[in-house]
Structure formats: C-alpha cells, structure tokens
Coordinates of C-alpha atoms and ligand atoms in Angstrom, one line a residue:
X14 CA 29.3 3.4 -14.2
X15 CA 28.7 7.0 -13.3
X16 CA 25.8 9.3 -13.7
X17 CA 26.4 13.5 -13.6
X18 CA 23.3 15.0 -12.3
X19 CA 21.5 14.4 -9.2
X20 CA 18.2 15.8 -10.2
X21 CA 15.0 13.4 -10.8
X22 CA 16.1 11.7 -13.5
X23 CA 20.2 11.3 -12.6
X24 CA 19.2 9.8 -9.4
X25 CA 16.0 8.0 -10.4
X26 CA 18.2 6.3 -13.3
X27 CA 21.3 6.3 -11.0
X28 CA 19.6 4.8 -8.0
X29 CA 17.2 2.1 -10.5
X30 CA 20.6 0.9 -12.2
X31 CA 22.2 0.2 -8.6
X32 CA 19.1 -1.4 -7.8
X33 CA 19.2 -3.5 -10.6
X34 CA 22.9 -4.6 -9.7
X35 CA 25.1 -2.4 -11.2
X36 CA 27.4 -0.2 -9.6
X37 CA 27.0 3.2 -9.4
X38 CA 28.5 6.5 -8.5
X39 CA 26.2 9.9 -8.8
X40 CA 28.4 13.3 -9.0
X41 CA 26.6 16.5 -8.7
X42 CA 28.2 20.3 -8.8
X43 CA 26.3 20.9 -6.5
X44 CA 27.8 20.1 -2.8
X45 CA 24.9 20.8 -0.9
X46 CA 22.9 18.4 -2.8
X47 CA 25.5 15.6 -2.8
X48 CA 25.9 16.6 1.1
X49 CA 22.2 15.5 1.5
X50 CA 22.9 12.1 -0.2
X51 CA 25.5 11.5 1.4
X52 CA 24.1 11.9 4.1
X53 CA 21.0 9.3 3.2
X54 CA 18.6 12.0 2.7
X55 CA 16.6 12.9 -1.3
X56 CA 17.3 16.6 -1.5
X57 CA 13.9 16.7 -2.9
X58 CA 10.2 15.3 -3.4
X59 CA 10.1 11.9 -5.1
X60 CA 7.6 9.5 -4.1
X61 CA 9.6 5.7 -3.2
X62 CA 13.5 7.0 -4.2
X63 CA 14.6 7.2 -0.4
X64 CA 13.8 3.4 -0.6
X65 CA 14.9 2.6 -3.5
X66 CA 18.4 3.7 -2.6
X67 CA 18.2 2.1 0.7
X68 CA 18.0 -1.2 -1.1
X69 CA 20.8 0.2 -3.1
X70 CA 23.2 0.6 -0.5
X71 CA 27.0 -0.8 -1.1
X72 CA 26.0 0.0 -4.8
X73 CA 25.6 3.7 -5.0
X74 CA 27.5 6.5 -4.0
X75 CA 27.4 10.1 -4.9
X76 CA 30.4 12.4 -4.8
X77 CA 31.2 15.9 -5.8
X78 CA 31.6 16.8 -9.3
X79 CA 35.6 17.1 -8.5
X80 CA 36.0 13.6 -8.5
X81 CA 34.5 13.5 -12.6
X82 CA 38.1 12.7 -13.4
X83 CA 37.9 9.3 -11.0
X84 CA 34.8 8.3 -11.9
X85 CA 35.4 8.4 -16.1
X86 CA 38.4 6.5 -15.7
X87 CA 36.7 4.0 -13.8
X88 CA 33.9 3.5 -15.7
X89 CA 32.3 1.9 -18.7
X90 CA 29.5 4.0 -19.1
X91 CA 28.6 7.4 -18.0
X92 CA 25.5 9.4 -18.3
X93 CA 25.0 13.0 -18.6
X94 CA 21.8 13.9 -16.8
X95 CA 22.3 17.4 -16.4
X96 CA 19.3 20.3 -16.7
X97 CA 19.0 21.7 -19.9
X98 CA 16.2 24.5 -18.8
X99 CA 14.8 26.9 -21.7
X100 CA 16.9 29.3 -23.2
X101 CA 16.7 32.6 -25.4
X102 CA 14.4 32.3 -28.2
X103 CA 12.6 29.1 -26.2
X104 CA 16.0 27.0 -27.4
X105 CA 17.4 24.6 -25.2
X106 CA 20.1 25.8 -23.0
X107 CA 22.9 23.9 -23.4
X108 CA 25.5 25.2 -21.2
X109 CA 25.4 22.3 -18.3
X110 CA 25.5 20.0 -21.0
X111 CA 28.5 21.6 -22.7
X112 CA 30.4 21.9 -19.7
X113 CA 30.3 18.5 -18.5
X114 CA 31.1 17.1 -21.9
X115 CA 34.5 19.4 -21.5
X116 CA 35.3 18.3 -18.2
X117 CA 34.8 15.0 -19.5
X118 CA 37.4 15.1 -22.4
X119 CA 40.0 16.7 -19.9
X120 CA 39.1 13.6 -17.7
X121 CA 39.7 11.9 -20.5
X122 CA 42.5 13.1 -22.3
X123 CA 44.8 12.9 -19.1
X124 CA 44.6 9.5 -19.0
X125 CA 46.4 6.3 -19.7
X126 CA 44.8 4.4 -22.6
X127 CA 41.7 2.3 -21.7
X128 CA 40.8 -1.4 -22.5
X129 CA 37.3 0.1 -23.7
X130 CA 36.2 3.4 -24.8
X131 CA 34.3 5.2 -22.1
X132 CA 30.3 5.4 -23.4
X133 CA 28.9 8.7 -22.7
X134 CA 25.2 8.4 -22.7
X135 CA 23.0 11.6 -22.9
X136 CA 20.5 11.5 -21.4
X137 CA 19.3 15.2 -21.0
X138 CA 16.4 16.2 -23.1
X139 CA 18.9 18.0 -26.1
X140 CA 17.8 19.2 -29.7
X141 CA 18.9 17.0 -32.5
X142 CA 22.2 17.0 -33.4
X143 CA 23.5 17.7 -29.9
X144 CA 25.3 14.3 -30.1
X145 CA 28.0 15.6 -32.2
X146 CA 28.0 18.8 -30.2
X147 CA 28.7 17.0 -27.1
X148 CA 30.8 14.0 -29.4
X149 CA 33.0 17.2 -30.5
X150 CA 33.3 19.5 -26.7
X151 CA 34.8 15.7 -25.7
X152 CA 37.2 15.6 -28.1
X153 CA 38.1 19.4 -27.7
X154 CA 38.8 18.6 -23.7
X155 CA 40.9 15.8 -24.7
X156 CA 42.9 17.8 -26.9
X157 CA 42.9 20.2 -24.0
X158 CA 44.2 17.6 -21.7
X159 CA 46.9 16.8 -24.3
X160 CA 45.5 13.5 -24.5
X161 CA 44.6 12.8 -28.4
X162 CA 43.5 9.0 -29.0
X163 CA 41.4 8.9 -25.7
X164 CA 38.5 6.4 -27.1
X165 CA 35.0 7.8 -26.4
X166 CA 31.7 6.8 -28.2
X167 CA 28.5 8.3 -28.0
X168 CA 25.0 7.6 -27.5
X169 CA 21.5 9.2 -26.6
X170 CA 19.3 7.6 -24.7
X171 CA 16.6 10.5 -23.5
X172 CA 14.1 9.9 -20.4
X173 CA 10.7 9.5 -20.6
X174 CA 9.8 9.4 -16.6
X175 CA 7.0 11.1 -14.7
X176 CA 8.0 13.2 -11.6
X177 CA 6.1 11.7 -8.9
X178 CA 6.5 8.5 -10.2
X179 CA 9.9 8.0 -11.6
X180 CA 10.6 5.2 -9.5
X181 CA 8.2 3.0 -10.5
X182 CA 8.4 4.9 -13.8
X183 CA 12.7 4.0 -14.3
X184 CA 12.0 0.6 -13.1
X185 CA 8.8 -0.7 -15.5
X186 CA 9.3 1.8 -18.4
X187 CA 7.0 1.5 -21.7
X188 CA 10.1 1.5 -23.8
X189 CA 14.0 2.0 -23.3
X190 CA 15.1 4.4 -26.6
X191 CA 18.7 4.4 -27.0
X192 CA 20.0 5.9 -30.3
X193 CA 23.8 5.9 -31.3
X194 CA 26.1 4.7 -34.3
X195 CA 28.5 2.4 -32.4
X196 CA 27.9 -1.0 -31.6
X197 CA 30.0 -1.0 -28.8
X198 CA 28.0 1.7 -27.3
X199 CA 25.0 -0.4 -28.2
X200 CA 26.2 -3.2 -27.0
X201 CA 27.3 -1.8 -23.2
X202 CA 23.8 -0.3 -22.9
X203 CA 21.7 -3.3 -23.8
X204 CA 23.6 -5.3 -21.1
X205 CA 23.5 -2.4 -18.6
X206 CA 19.9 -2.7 -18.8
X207 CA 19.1 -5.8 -20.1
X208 CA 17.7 -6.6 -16.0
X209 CA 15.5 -3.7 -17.2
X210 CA 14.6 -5.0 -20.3
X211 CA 14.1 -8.6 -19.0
X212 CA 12.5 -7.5 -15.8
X213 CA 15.0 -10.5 -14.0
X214 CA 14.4 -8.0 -10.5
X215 CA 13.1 -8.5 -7.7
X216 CA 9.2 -7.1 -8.5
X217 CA 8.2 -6.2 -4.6
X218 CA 7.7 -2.5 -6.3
X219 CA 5.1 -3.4 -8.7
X220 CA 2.8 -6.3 -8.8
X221 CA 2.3 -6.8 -12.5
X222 CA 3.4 -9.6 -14.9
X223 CA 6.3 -9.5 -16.3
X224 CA 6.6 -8.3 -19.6
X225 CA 9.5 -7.6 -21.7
X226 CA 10.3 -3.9 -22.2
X227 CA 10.8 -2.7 -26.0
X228 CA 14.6 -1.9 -26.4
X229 CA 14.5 0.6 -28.9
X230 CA 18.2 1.0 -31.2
X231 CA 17.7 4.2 -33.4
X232 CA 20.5 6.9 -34.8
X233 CA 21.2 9.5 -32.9
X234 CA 19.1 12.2 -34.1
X235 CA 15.9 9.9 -34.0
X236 CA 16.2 9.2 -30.7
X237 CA 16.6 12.8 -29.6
X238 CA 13.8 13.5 -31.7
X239 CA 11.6 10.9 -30.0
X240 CA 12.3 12.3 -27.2
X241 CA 10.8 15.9 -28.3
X242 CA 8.1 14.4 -30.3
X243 CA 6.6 12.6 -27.1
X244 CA 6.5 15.4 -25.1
X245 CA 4.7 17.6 -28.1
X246 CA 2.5 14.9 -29.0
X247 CA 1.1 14.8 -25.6
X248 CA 1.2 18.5 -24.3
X249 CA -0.9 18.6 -28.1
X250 CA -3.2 16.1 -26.7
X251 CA -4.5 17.7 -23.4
X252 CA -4.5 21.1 -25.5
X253 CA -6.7 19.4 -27.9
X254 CA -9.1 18.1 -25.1
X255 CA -9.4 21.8 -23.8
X256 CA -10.3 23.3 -27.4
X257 CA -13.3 20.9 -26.9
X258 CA -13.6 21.4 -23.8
X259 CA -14.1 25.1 -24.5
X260 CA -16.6 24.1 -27.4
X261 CA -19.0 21.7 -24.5
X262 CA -19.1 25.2 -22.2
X263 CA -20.9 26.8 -25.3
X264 CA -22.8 23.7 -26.6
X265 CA -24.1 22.9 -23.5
X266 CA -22.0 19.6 -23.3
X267 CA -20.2 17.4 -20.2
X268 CA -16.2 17.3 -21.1
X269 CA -15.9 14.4 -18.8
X270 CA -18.9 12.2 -20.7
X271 CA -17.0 13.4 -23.9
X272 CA -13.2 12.6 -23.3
X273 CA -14.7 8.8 -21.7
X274 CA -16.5 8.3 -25.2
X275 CA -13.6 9.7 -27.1
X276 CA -11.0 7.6 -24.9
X277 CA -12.4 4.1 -25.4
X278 CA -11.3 4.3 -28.9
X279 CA -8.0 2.4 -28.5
X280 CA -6.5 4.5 -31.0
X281 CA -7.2 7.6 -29.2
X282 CA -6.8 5.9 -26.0
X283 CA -8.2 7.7 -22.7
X284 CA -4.6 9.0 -20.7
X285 CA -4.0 12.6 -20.9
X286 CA -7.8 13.6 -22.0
X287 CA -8.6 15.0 -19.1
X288 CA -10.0 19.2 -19.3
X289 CA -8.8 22.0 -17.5
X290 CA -6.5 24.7 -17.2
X291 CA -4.0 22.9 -18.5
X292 CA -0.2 21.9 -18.5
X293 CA 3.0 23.2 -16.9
X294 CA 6.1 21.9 -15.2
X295 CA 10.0 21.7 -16.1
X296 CA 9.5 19.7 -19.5
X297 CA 6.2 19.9 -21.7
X298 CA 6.9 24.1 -22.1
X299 CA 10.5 24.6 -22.3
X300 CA 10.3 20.8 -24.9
X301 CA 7.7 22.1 -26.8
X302 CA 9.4 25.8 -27.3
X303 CA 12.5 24.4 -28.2
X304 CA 11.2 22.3 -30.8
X305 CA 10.0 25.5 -32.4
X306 CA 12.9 26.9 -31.7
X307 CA 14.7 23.7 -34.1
X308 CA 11.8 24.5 -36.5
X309 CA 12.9 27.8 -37.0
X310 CA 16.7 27.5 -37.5
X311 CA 15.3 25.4 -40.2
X312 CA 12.6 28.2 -41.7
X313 CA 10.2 25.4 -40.7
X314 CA 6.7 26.5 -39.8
X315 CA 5.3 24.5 -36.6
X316 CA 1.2 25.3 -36.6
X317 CA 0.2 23.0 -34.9
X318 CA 2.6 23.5 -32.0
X319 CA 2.0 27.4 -32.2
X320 CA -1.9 26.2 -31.9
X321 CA -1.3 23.4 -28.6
X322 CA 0.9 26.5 -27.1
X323 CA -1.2 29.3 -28.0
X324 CA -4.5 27.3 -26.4
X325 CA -2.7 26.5 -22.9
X326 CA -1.7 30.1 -22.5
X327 CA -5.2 30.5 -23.2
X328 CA -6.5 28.2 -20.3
X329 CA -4.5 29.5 -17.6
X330 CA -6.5 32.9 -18.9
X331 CA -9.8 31.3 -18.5
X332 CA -9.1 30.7 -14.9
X333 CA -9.1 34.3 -14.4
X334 CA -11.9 34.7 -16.8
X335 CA -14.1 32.5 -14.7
X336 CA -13.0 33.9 -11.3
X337 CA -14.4 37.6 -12.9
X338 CA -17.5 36.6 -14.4
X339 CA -18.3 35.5 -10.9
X340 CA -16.6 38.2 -8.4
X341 CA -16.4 41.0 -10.9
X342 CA -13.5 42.9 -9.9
X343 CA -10.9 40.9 -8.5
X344 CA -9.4 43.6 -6.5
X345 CA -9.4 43.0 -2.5
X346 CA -10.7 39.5 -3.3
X347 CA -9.2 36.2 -1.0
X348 CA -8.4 33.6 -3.7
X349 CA -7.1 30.5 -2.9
X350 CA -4.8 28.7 -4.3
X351 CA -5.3 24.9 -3.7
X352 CA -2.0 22.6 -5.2
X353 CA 1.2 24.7 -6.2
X354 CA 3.4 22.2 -7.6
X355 CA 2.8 21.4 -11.2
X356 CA 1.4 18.1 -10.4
X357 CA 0.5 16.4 -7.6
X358 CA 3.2 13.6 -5.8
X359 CA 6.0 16.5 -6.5
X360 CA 7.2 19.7 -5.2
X361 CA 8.8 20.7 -8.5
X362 CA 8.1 24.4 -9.1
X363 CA 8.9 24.7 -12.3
X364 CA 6.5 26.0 -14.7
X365 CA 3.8 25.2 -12.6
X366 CA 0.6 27.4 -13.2
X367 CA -0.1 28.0 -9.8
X368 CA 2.7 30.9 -10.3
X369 CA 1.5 32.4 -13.4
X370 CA -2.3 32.3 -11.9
X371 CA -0.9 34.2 -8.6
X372 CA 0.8 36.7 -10.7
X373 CA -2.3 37.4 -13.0
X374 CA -4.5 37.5 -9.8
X375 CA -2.0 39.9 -7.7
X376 CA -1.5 42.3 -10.8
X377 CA -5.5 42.5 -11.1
X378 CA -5.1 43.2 -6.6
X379 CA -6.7 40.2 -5.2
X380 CA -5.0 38.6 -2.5
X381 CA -3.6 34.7 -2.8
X382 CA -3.4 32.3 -0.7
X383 CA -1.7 28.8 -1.4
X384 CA -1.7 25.6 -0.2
X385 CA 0.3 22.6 -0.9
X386 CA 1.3 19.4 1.0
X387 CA 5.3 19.9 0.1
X388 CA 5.5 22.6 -2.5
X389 CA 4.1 25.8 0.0
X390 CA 7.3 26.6 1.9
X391 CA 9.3 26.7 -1.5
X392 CA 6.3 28.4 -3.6
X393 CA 6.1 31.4 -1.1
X394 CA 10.2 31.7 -1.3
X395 CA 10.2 31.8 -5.0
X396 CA 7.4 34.5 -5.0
X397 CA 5.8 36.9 -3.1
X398 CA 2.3 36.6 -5.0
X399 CA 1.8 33.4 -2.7
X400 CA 1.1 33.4 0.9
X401 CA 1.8 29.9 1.9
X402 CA -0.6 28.1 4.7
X403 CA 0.3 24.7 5.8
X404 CA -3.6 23.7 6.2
X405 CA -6.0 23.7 3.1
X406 CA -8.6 24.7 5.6
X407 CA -6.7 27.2 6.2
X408 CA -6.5 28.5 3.5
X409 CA -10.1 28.7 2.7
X410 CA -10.9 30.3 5.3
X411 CA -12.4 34.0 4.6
X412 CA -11.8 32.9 0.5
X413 CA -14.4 34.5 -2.1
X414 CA -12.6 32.3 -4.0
X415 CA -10.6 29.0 -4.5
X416 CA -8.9 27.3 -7.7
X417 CA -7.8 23.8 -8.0
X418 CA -4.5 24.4 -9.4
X419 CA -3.0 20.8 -8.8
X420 CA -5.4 17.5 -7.8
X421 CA -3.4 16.4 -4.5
X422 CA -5.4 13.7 -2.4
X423 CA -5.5 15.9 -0.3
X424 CA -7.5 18.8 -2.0
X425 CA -9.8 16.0 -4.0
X426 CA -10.6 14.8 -0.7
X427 CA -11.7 18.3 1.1
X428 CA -15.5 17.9 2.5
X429 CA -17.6 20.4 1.0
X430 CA -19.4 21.4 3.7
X431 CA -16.3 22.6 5.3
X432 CA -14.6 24.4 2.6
X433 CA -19.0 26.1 2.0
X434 CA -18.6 26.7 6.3
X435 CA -15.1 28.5 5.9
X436 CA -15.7 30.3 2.7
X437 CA -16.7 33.9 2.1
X438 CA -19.6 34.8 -0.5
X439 CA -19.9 34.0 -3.5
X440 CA -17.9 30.8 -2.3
X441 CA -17.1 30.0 -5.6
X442 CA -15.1 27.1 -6.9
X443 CA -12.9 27.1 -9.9
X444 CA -12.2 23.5 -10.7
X445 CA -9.2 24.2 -12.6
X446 CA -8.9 19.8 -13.0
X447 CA -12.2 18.7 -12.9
X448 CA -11.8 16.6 -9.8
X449 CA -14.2 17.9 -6.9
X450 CA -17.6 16.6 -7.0
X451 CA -19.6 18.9 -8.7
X452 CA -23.3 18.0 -7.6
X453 CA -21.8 17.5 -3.9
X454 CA -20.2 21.2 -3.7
X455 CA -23.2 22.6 -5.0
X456 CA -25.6 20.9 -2.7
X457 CA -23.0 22.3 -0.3
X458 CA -23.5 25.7 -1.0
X459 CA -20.1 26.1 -3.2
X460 CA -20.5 28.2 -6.6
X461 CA -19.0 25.3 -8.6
X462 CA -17.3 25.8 -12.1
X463 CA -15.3 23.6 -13.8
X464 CA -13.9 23.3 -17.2
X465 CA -16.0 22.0 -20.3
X466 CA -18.5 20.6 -17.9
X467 CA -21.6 22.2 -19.7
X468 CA -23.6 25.4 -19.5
X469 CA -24.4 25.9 -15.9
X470 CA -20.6 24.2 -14.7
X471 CA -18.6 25.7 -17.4
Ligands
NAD513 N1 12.2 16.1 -14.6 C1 11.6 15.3 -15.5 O1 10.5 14.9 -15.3 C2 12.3 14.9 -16.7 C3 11.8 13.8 -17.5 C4 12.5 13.5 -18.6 C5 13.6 14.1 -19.0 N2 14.1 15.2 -18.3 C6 15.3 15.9 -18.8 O2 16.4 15.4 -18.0 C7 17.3 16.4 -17.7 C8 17.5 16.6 -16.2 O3 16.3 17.0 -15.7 P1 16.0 17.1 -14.1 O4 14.6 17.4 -14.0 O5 16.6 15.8 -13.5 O6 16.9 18.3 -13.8 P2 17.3 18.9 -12.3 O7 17.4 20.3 -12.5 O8 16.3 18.3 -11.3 O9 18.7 18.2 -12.0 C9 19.8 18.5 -12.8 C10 21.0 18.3 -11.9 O10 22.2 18.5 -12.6 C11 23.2 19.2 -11.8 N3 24.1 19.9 -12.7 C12 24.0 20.9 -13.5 N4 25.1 21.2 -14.1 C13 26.1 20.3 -13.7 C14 27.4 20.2 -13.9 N5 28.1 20.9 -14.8 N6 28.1 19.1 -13.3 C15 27.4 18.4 -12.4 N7 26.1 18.5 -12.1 C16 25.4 19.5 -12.8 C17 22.3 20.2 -11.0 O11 23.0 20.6 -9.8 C18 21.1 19.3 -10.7 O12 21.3 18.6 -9.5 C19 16.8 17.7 -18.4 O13 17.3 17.7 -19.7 C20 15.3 17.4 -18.5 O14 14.7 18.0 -19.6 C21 13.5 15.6 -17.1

C-alpha cells in the first residue's frame, strides 16, 4: 500500500500500518522531507514516531513523489494524506488534494489492467462531497493517460489523531470511520486494519486491555462530515467552557471547581473543559471556517459556530485585556511568551496563539520574548514579533510580564520563586491555561491571573 503525504498524519498512519505488518511506501513532493526519512530521521516533532518506524524497518520506505506511478501500480490501497490548509472565504483548499488525485489517474490510466481496482483512501480532512471531486480528477487523469477502464474505487476514511500523540493516538484509536459505496473498498480497508481493529499487536506502546476498536462503515459524505462535526463539536466545547469561564470572573466563581462538577456528568464528560485563552493549531480553525464556508454555499446559517469562533477570537483578546488592566500601557513592556507551539509535545506552528498574542502585543510596542522546548527556533523564523530564548529562565528575566501560551512540562514545572527573583514589577502572571499554582506564585510574589478563576484571579 502507499500513503502520499509525509506530514503527521501520512507518516503516523504510514508508519502504524507498517507496524502493524503491512507494507508500506510513503511518497512526499517534497525531497527534503523524504531526504530526512530516508535518511532515518522525522523531519519534525512527534513524540514516539522515530521508534515506531525503527520497529518498522524492512516495512516502510518513503520515496519521492516521482515514483507515484510505481507505487499505484503496485498497490492495493493508497491514501491521500495531503494538507488541505484554509482557503479564500475560510473553504478548504483543495489544490494538494486535486493534484495528487490527477497524478493518480495518469498513474493509472497508463497502465496494464489490474487484478483489483486500486482503493484510493482520503484521508485529508475535505468538505463533503469531495469524494466525487477526487472520484472524478481520477478519472480525468486516466482519460489523460489514454487509459479508459483503469478500475479505481473510492473511499474516505478522515483522521482523528492528536499531534503530540498520534502514535499512540494511530495505534489505539476511539473509532476507525471509513465511509465509501463499494464493498470492495470496504472490504480492503477492514482487513488493512483489522490488526487495528482487533488490537492482535504487540501492546509494548500501551499497557491497557485490549479492547476492540468500533469500525465505523458510513457513505461517503457522512464520514467526511464526521470528520468536521468532531472537530466543531469540540472547538464548541472549550469555547463554551470560556463563556462561563468569563461569567465566574464576574460572579466571583472558580472555573476549575466548576468545569470538575460540570465534567462528572458522564454525559458532559470532563476532556476539553478546561478555561483559558483558548484553541488554535492546523485543524480546529481552518475545520471549523470551512464548515461555515459549506454552510454558506448552502444559504445555511451556522450560529452557533459564528458564536464558538466569535468567543475564541475573544479570549486571545482577553490576554491582552488582562496584561493592560495590570501594566497599563503596554508600550516598552518585557512580555514573555512561555509555550509557542499550539500545544504542548509539538512544534507545529500553525495557528498557534502564541503568534496572534505577539503580534497584538508588538502592535501596542511591548517587547516579546518566547520560549519553547522545540518550537523557538522556528517561531522566531516565521515572525519577527518573537525573540526566541532557548531557557525559560531566560526569558523571564527583566519581564513585567509573562503569559502561559502553551502548558509544556517544562513551564508547569517553573519554581515560583525563581521566575518572582527574575521578574520585573509588577511580575505579573497571565495564566493563559490555568496550570501554575495560583496560591504558590502568589505567596511567591507573582501577580497571578488566570482565566475564570474568580474575582481576585480572574
Ligand atoms: N495534523 C493533525 O493533527 C491532523 C489531524 C487529523 C486530520 N488532519 C488532516 O490531515 C491532512 C494532513 O494534515 P497534516 O497535518 O499531516 O499536514 P502536513 O502539512 O503536516 O503534511 C502534508 C504533507 O503533504 C505533502 N504534500 C502536499 N502536496 C503534495 C503532493 N501533491 N504530493 C505529495 N505530497 C504532497 C507535503 O509536502 C507535506 O509533507 C489535512 O487535511 C489535515 O486537516 C490533520
């Protein structure tokens, strides 16, 4: 089988399937990535995937992109795991997508008839319907290759892993979704990852029991909708915990006490109820806009996605909002910036708030200063509102100010009296995730604010 893409979730789903015995070859467009693999390194940040395709080995190769046409005629299955980054309007961008579906028919279309049709599995995060859009670019490269016949089928089966834990996360996933209107395309998937399903692999990577995972067989639109729905549902869930959150600063109310009451209830359930300044990264924005995007090629009004938008935009305000009721005028100010990457265990840039929160703070002339355990060196090459240090310590030092953009080990486990000896007046704290010990930076002589934490914390 072949995967197309070498980002986190071709090469975590390329590198799980080798583990799991298959065969597996990863093609990339880009050579300096595939380089890097080939060479045994991860060309980026993934906690466990350099092991994982260690163990691999003699199962998994990568190659460029040039040798598509090898790799679809040798293959059962191949899956598309190609970006699909935000687009004009907030739609999904599908030009990767599109081209490697092309490329695909020509591969295709040139050559001599195959015992079974070749299964090309999306799994890119795409907007309904983009089966047939990618079920019709195959058959136009076909045509293109002069090649009519060539059997294809089609099938979506979209990605639900976590960056920073996509290992453990394509290995012992809560559900395998796989959505398509051809049984043989069924039928090649659920034995592709029926080890998955049946978890018959070795289990040194996680100690639980074993339980069978829920193979989910859906049409093709409901499984790319699924896909959309999941990431809405929960970017509305920590937006809904910060509108309270909010609410508990004026009340006079402790977030944290609230979301663990609220959380019990198994219906509500207690992941992703945790305050602060909210979400970011390479999926929950650019998912949720292009599901409004879908909603309005349909006319379709989406309020409450408008609303779980409209209050995260608002949260990355309030960070500045509680850095100037403090400082006053930000202007001159030392801010640092503690955790860059969008979450912690990654060095993925991509919408993280730490940028947005730099640019705000540069605009209104403080100085930043960022820290990160992998994400610095990148953060201060994307932008020049970020001066990277290497050291949190460092980067505290001579700080008015500091935020917790992104709860790293490393900055929950800072010693307050440290960060209180390093820090300039009014050595304030902005808890952007709630994380530091509150009572403990006070008593260390930190201005501590968090978010939803009551009156005086707030
Ligand atoms: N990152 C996540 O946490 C996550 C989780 C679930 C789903 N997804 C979805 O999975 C898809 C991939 O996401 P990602 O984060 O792995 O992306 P990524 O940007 O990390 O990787 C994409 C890879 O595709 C390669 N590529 C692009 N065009 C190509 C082409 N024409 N031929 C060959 N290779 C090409 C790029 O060089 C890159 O290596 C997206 O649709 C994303 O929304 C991502």
């Amino acid at each position: 089988m072949g995967v197309v893409g070498t980002g986190y979730v071709g090469l975590a789903t390329g590198a799980c399937l080798a583990y799991v015995g298959h065969r597996v070859t990863c093609l990339d467009n880009n050579e300096e990535r595939v380089a890097c693999l080939r060479e045994g390194g991860v060309p980026f940040y993934e906690p466990g995937l350099l092991e994982l395709i260690a163990k691999s080995a003699g199962r998994l190769q990568f190659a460029s992109s040039e040798r598509l046409t090898e790799v679809v005629r040798g293959s059962d299955v191949l899956f598309v795991a190609v970006g699909t980054p935000q687009g004009s309007g907030g739609s999904a961008d599908l030009s990767n997508v599109a081209n490697v579906a092309r490329a695909i028919g020509r591969a295709l279309g040139g050559s001599t008839p195959r015992e079974l049709p070749l299964v090309v599995v999306n799994k890119s995060t795409v907007p309904v319907g983009s089966a047939y859009y990618v079920s019709t670019l195959v058959g136009e490269g076909i045509d293109e290759a002069g090649g009519q016949g060539a059997e294809f089928r089609i099938a979506s089966n979209p990605e639900f892993l976590r960056e920073g834990s996509a290992v453990h996360d394509s290995l012992f996933p809560d559900r395998l979704v796989v959505g398509t209107d051809s049984r043989e395309a069924l039928e090649a998937l659920r034995t592709l990852y029926t080890p998955i399903v049946e978890q018959s692999f070795p289990t040194e990577w996680d100690p639980r029991p074993k339980v069978a995972v829920p193979f989910v067989t859906t049409d093709l639109g409901s499984a790319e909708m699924i896909k959309y729905a999941s990431n809405a549902f929960l970017a509305t869930k920590i937006s809904f915990i910060n509108e309270v959150a909010n609410l508990c600063e004026l009340v006079g109310a402790d977030i944290s006490e609230v979301a663990y009451g609220v959380g019990l209830d198994d219906r509500v359930g207690s992941r992703f109820l945790s305050a602060g300044l909210g979400w970011g990264g390479p999926c929950f924005p650019k998912d949720v806009a292009a599901l409004k995007a879908t909603a309005r090629e349909y006319e379709h009004e989406t309020p409450l996605l408008d609303a779980a938008a409209a209050v995260n935009e608002r949260q990355r305000r309030r960070v500045i909002h509680k850095l100037q009721r403090d400082l006053h005028s930000l202007k001159g100010r030392r801010v640092a910036l503690l955790g860059l990457s969008f979450k912690p265990n990654t060095d993925d840039l991509r919408g993280a708030p730490s940028l947005t929160i730099a640019g705000a703070l540069n605009s209104l002339g403080a100085k930043v200063v960022g820290y990160d355990p992998v994400a610095g060196k990148a953060a201060s090459q994307l932008t020049p509102d970020i001066q990277a240090v290497f050291d949190p310590y460092e980067a505290l030092r001579g700080a008015h100010a500091a935020v917790v953009v992104t709860e790293w080990e490393e900055v929950k486990g800072l010693d307050p009296k440290k960060v209180a000896s390093l820090m300039r007046e009014p050595k304030l704290i902005v808890d952007g995730r709630n994380v530091l010990d509150a009572v403990a930076s006070q008593e260390a002589g930190l201005l501590y604010r968090g978010f939803g934490l009551g009156y005086d914390r707030g």
